[in-house]
């Protein structure tokens, strides 16, 4: 509210975890705007470029694929260096796709379920667009990966509840995200 004039329906910050983390870093280390921006760019780039390296057998192939993508879409690097918290969600999405793509067992290991819940929780608390994860379940469902869909959806519910409670105003936070999505969808797009 100190920076942007907002509609009265916006009662909770869209990305409270990210704002809270930057506030803690500012207070703890006395970081100024440049230091916070450098941290934001570096941390978010690590999420997108570095998280998948845990799952790939040949890291150089992953980095070559990223380079090929950047050659085809050079404006993508500009988007990646905006230091926005949605990049954490992108990194978590890639991690989930890598770690769940072969899951066919009756019940995944407990550690995978716990880490998936934590990933969803962090995404919800830091980025705020919790409803977008439905696209992940739709992809697994359409691929006829029924058990993986069930477990991912279950972990998502736990993560959404946990992330919403971390905001301190869970119902207002969840309702605010839906309201914002509806407003964006109904806006007139200029030609």
One Martini backbone bead per residue (centre of mass of N, CA, C, O) as a GRO file, in nm:
protein
  191
    1UNK     BB    1   0.051   0.066  -0.010
    2UNK     BB    2   0.318   0.252  -0.045
    3UNK     BB    3   0.335   0.208  -0.376
    4UNK     BB    4   0.040   0.099  -0.441
    5UNK     BB    5  -0.268   0.130  -0.575
    6UNK     BB    6  -0.542  -0.047  -0.437
    7UNK     BB    7  -0.783  -0.239  -0.407
    8UNK     BB    8  -0.992  -0.329  -0.146
    9UNK     BB    9  -0.977  -0.649  -0.204
   10UNK     BB   10  -0.673  -0.618  -0.130
   11UNK     BB   11  -0.562  -0.762   0.184
   12UNK     BB   12  -0.329  -0.943   0.055
   13UNK     BB   13  -0.044  -1.047  -0.026
   14UNK     BB   14   0.064  -1.241  -0.295
   15UNK     BB   15   0.389  -1.254  -0.171
   16UNK     BB   16   0.474  -1.291   0.148
   17UNK     BB   17   0.736  -1.462   0.154
   18UNK     BB   18   0.911  -1.278  -0.020
   19UNK     BB   19   0.881  -1.020   0.143
   20UNK     BB   20   0.982  -1.146   0.408
   21UNK     BB   21   1.263  -1.233   0.315
   22UNK     BB   22   1.362  -0.950   0.230
   23UNK     BB   23   1.321  -0.824   0.511
   24UNK     BB   24   1.519  -1.003   0.664
   25UNK     BB   25   1.771  -0.933   0.496
   26UNK     BB   26   1.763  -0.629   0.551
   27UNK     BB   27   1.783  -0.648   0.866
   28UNK     BB   28   2.024  -0.854   0.909
   29UNK     BB   29   2.232  -0.717   0.664
   30UNK     BB   30   2.170  -0.431   0.549
   31UNK     BB   31   2.034  -0.434   0.279
   32UNK     BB   32   1.996  -0.297  -0.009
   33UNK     BB   33   1.855  -0.278  -0.311
   34UNK     BB   34   2.093  -0.405  -0.467
   35UNK     BB   35   2.129  -0.659  -0.292
   36UNK     BB   36   1.838  -0.764  -0.319
   37UNK     BB   37   1.844  -0.784  -0.628
   38UNK     BB   38   2.082  -0.977  -0.654
   39UNK     BB   39   1.956  -1.203  -0.493
   40UNK     BB   40   1.700  -1.239  -0.661
   41UNK     BB   41   1.831  -1.311  -0.927
   42UNK     BB   42   2.012  -1.547  -0.832
   43UNK     BB   43   1.796  -1.726  -0.693
   44UNK     BB   44   1.599  -1.754  -0.936
   45UNK     BB   45   1.802  -1.872  -1.138
   46UNK     BB   46   1.863  -2.125  -0.970
   47UNK     BB   47   1.581  -2.245  -0.986
   48UNK     BB   48   1.575  -2.277  -1.301
   49UNK     BB   49   1.881  -2.384  -1.362
   50UNK     BB   50   1.951  -2.579  -1.098
   51UNK     BB   51   1.732  -2.786  -1.004
   52UNK     BB   52   1.748  -2.994  -1.249
   53UNK     BB   53   2.043  -3.106  -1.184
   54UNK     BB   54   1.947  -3.337  -0.981
   55UNK     BB   55   1.814  -3.526  -1.235
   56UNK     BB   56   2.032  -3.516  -1.435
   57UNK     BB   57   2.283  -3.696  -1.596
   58UNK     BB   58   2.348  -3.437  -1.799
   59UNK     BB   59   2.414  -3.115  -1.737
   60UNK     BB   60   2.507  -3.017  -2.020
   61UNK     BB   61   2.234  -3.073  -2.159
   62UNK     BB   62   2.067  -2.874  -2.002
   63UNK     BB   63   2.236  -2.618  -2.073
   64UNK     BB   64   2.200  -2.654  -2.381
   65UNK     BB   65   1.892  -2.627  -2.380
   66UNK     BB   66   1.887  -2.344  -2.264
   67UNK     BB   67   2.056  -2.212  -2.486
   68UNK     BB   68   1.864  -2.282  -2.719
   69UNK     BB   69   1.625  -2.125  -2.602
   70UNK     BB   70   1.774  -1.844  -2.597
   71UNK     BB   71   1.815  -1.831  -2.903
   72UNK     BB   72   1.511  -1.848  -2.977
   73UNK     BB   73   1.449  -1.672  -2.684
   74UNK     BB   74   1.598  -1.391  -2.576
   75UNK     BB   75   1.367  -1.266  -2.383
   76UNK     BB   76   1.384  -1.474  -2.149
   77UNK     BB   77   1.615  -1.349  -1.981
   78UNK     BB   78   1.460  -1.102  -1.895
   79UNK     BB   79   1.248  -1.259  -1.734
   80UNK     BB   80   1.459  -1.409  -1.542
   81UNK     BB   81   1.580  -1.107  -1.439
   82UNK     BB   82   1.324  -0.993  -1.255
   83UNK     BB   83   1.297  -1.135  -0.968
   84UNK     BB   84   1.055  -1.331  -0.955
   85UNK     BB   85   0.872  -1.573  -0.769
   86UNK     BB   86   0.779  -1.760  -1.008
   87UNK     BB   87   1.056  -1.910  -1.041
   88UNK     BB   88   1.015  -2.104  -0.809
   89UNK     BB   89   0.774  -2.250  -0.933
   90UNK     BB   90   0.929  -2.347  -1.181
   91UNK     BB   91   1.137  -2.516  -1.028
   92UNK     BB   92   0.932  -2.699  -0.887
   93UNK     BB   93   0.802  -2.809  -1.139
   94UNK     BB   94   1.053  -2.947  -1.252
   95UNK     BB   95   1.100  -3.127  -1.007
   96UNK     BB   96   0.828  -3.278  -1.025
   97UNK     BB   97   0.859  -3.390  -1.309
   98UNK     BB   98   1.120  -3.549  -1.257
   99UNK     BB   99   1.016  -3.713  -0.989
  100UNK     BB  100   0.712  -3.818  -1.117
  101UNK     BB  101   0.728  -3.957  -1.411
  102UNK     BB  102   0.782  -4.273  -1.276
  103UNK     BB  103   0.534  -4.295  -1.093
  104UNK     BB  104   0.366  -4.630  -1.017
  105UNK     BB  105   0.319  -4.682  -0.746
  106UNK     BB  106   0.107  -4.711  -0.487
  107UNK     BB  107   0.338  -4.571  -0.298
  108UNK     BB  108   0.520  -4.332  -0.223
  109UNK     BB  109   0.758  -4.212  -0.065
  110UNK     BB  110   0.761  -4.021   0.213
  111UNK     BB  111   0.978  -3.815   0.124
  112UNK     BB  112   0.829  -3.729  -0.138
  113UNK     BB  113   0.574  -3.628  -0.008
  114UNK     BB  114   0.704  -3.417   0.179
  115UNK     BB  115   0.857  -3.251  -0.042
  116UNK     BB  116   0.604  -3.181  -0.204
  117UNK     BB  117   0.460  -3.025   0.016
  118UNK     BB  118   0.684  -2.815   0.055
  119UNK     BB  119   0.686  -2.708  -0.233
  120UNK     BB  120   0.395  -2.607  -0.236
  121UNK     BB  121   0.414  -2.425   0.012
  122UNK     BB  122   0.633  -2.234  -0.097
  123UNK     BB  123   0.485  -2.146  -0.351
  124UNK     BB  124   0.239  -2.024  -0.213
  125UNK     BB  125   0.390  -1.823  -0.018
  126UNK     BB  126   0.583  -1.684  -0.240
  127UNK     BB  127   0.377  -1.656  -0.497
  128UNK     BB  128   0.032  -1.740  -0.479
  129UNK     BB  129  -0.046  -1.931  -0.740
  130UNK     BB  130  -0.213  -2.206  -0.651
  131UNK     BB  131  -0.416  -2.268  -0.901
  132UNK     BB  132  -0.201  -2.353  -1.129
  133UNK     BB  133  -0.154  -2.658  -1.039
  134UNK     BB  134  -0.387  -2.791  -1.199
  135UNK     BB  135  -0.222  -2.838  -1.461
  136UNK     BB  136  -0.057  -3.075  -1.353
  137UNK     BB  137  -0.293  -3.270  -1.305
  138UNK     BB  138  -0.398  -3.266  -1.592
  139UNK     BB  139  -0.148  -3.392  -1.720
  140UNK     BB  140  -0.151  -3.658  -1.557
  141UNK     BB  141  -0.439  -3.738  -1.628
  142UNK     BB  142  -0.405  -3.739  -1.946
  143UNK     BB  143  -0.165  -3.962  -1.901
  144UNK     BB  144  -0.283  -4.180  -1.700
  145UNK     BB  145  -0.172  -4.091  -1.393
  146UNK     BB  146  -0.349  -4.161  -1.131
  147UNK     BB  147  -0.164  -4.184  -0.879
  148UNK     BB  148  -0.002  -3.929  -0.921
  149UNK     BB  149  -0.244  -3.741  -0.916
  150UNK     BB  150  -0.337  -3.805  -0.633
  151UNK     BB  151  -0.071  -3.735  -0.479
  152UNK     BB  152  -0.037  -3.447  -0.583
  153UNK     BB  153  -0.311  -3.340  -0.486
  154UNK     BB  154  -0.264  -3.400  -0.188
  155UNK     BB  155  -0.007  -3.229  -0.156
  156UNK     BB  156  -0.137  -2.965  -0.247
  157UNK     BB  157  -0.341  -2.933  -0.021
  158UNK     BB  158  -0.133  -2.920   0.203
  159UNK     BB  159   0.033  -2.680   0.081
  160UNK     BB  160  -0.194  -2.472   0.072
  161UNK     BB  161  -0.259  -2.469   0.370
  162UNK     BB  162   0.025  -2.404   0.471
  163UNK     BB  163   0.073  -2.141   0.304
  164UNK     BB  164  -0.177  -1.990   0.409
  165UNK     BB  165  -0.096  -1.998   0.714
  166UNK     BB  166   0.174  -1.836   0.679
  167UNK     BB  167   0.023  -1.555   0.628
  168UNK     BB  168  -0.224  -1.531   0.866
  169UNK     BB  169  -0.457  -1.521   0.610
  170UNK     BB  170  -0.592  -1.768   0.455
  171UNK     BB  171  -0.868  -1.683   0.330
  172UNK     BB  172  -0.779  -1.412   0.208
  173UNK     BB  173  -0.557  -1.528   0.031
  174UNK     BB  174  -0.724  -1.727  -0.142
  175UNK     BB  175  -0.938  -1.520  -0.235
  176UNK     BB  176  -0.742  -1.314  -0.364
  177UNK     BB  177  -0.640  -1.498  -0.592
  178UNK     BB  178  -0.913  -1.541  -0.729
  179UNK     BB  179  -0.982  -1.245  -0.775
  180UNK     BB  180  -0.736  -1.178  -0.952
  181UNK     BB  181  -0.795  -1.382  -1.177
  182UNK     BB  182  -1.069  -1.261  -1.255
  183UNK     BB  183  -0.969  -0.975  -1.325
  184UNK     BB  184  -0.770  -1.054  -1.548
  185UNK     BB  185  -0.979  -1.201  -1.731
  186UNK     BB  186  -1.178  -0.928  -1.753
  187UNK     BB  187  -0.987  -0.765  -1.899
  188UNK     BB  188  -0.892  -0.531  -2.121
  189UNK     BB  189  -0.721  -0.582  -2.419
  190UNK     BB  190  -0.502  -0.425  -2.586
  191UNK     BB  191  -0.390  -0.380  -2.923
   0.00000   0.00000   0.00000
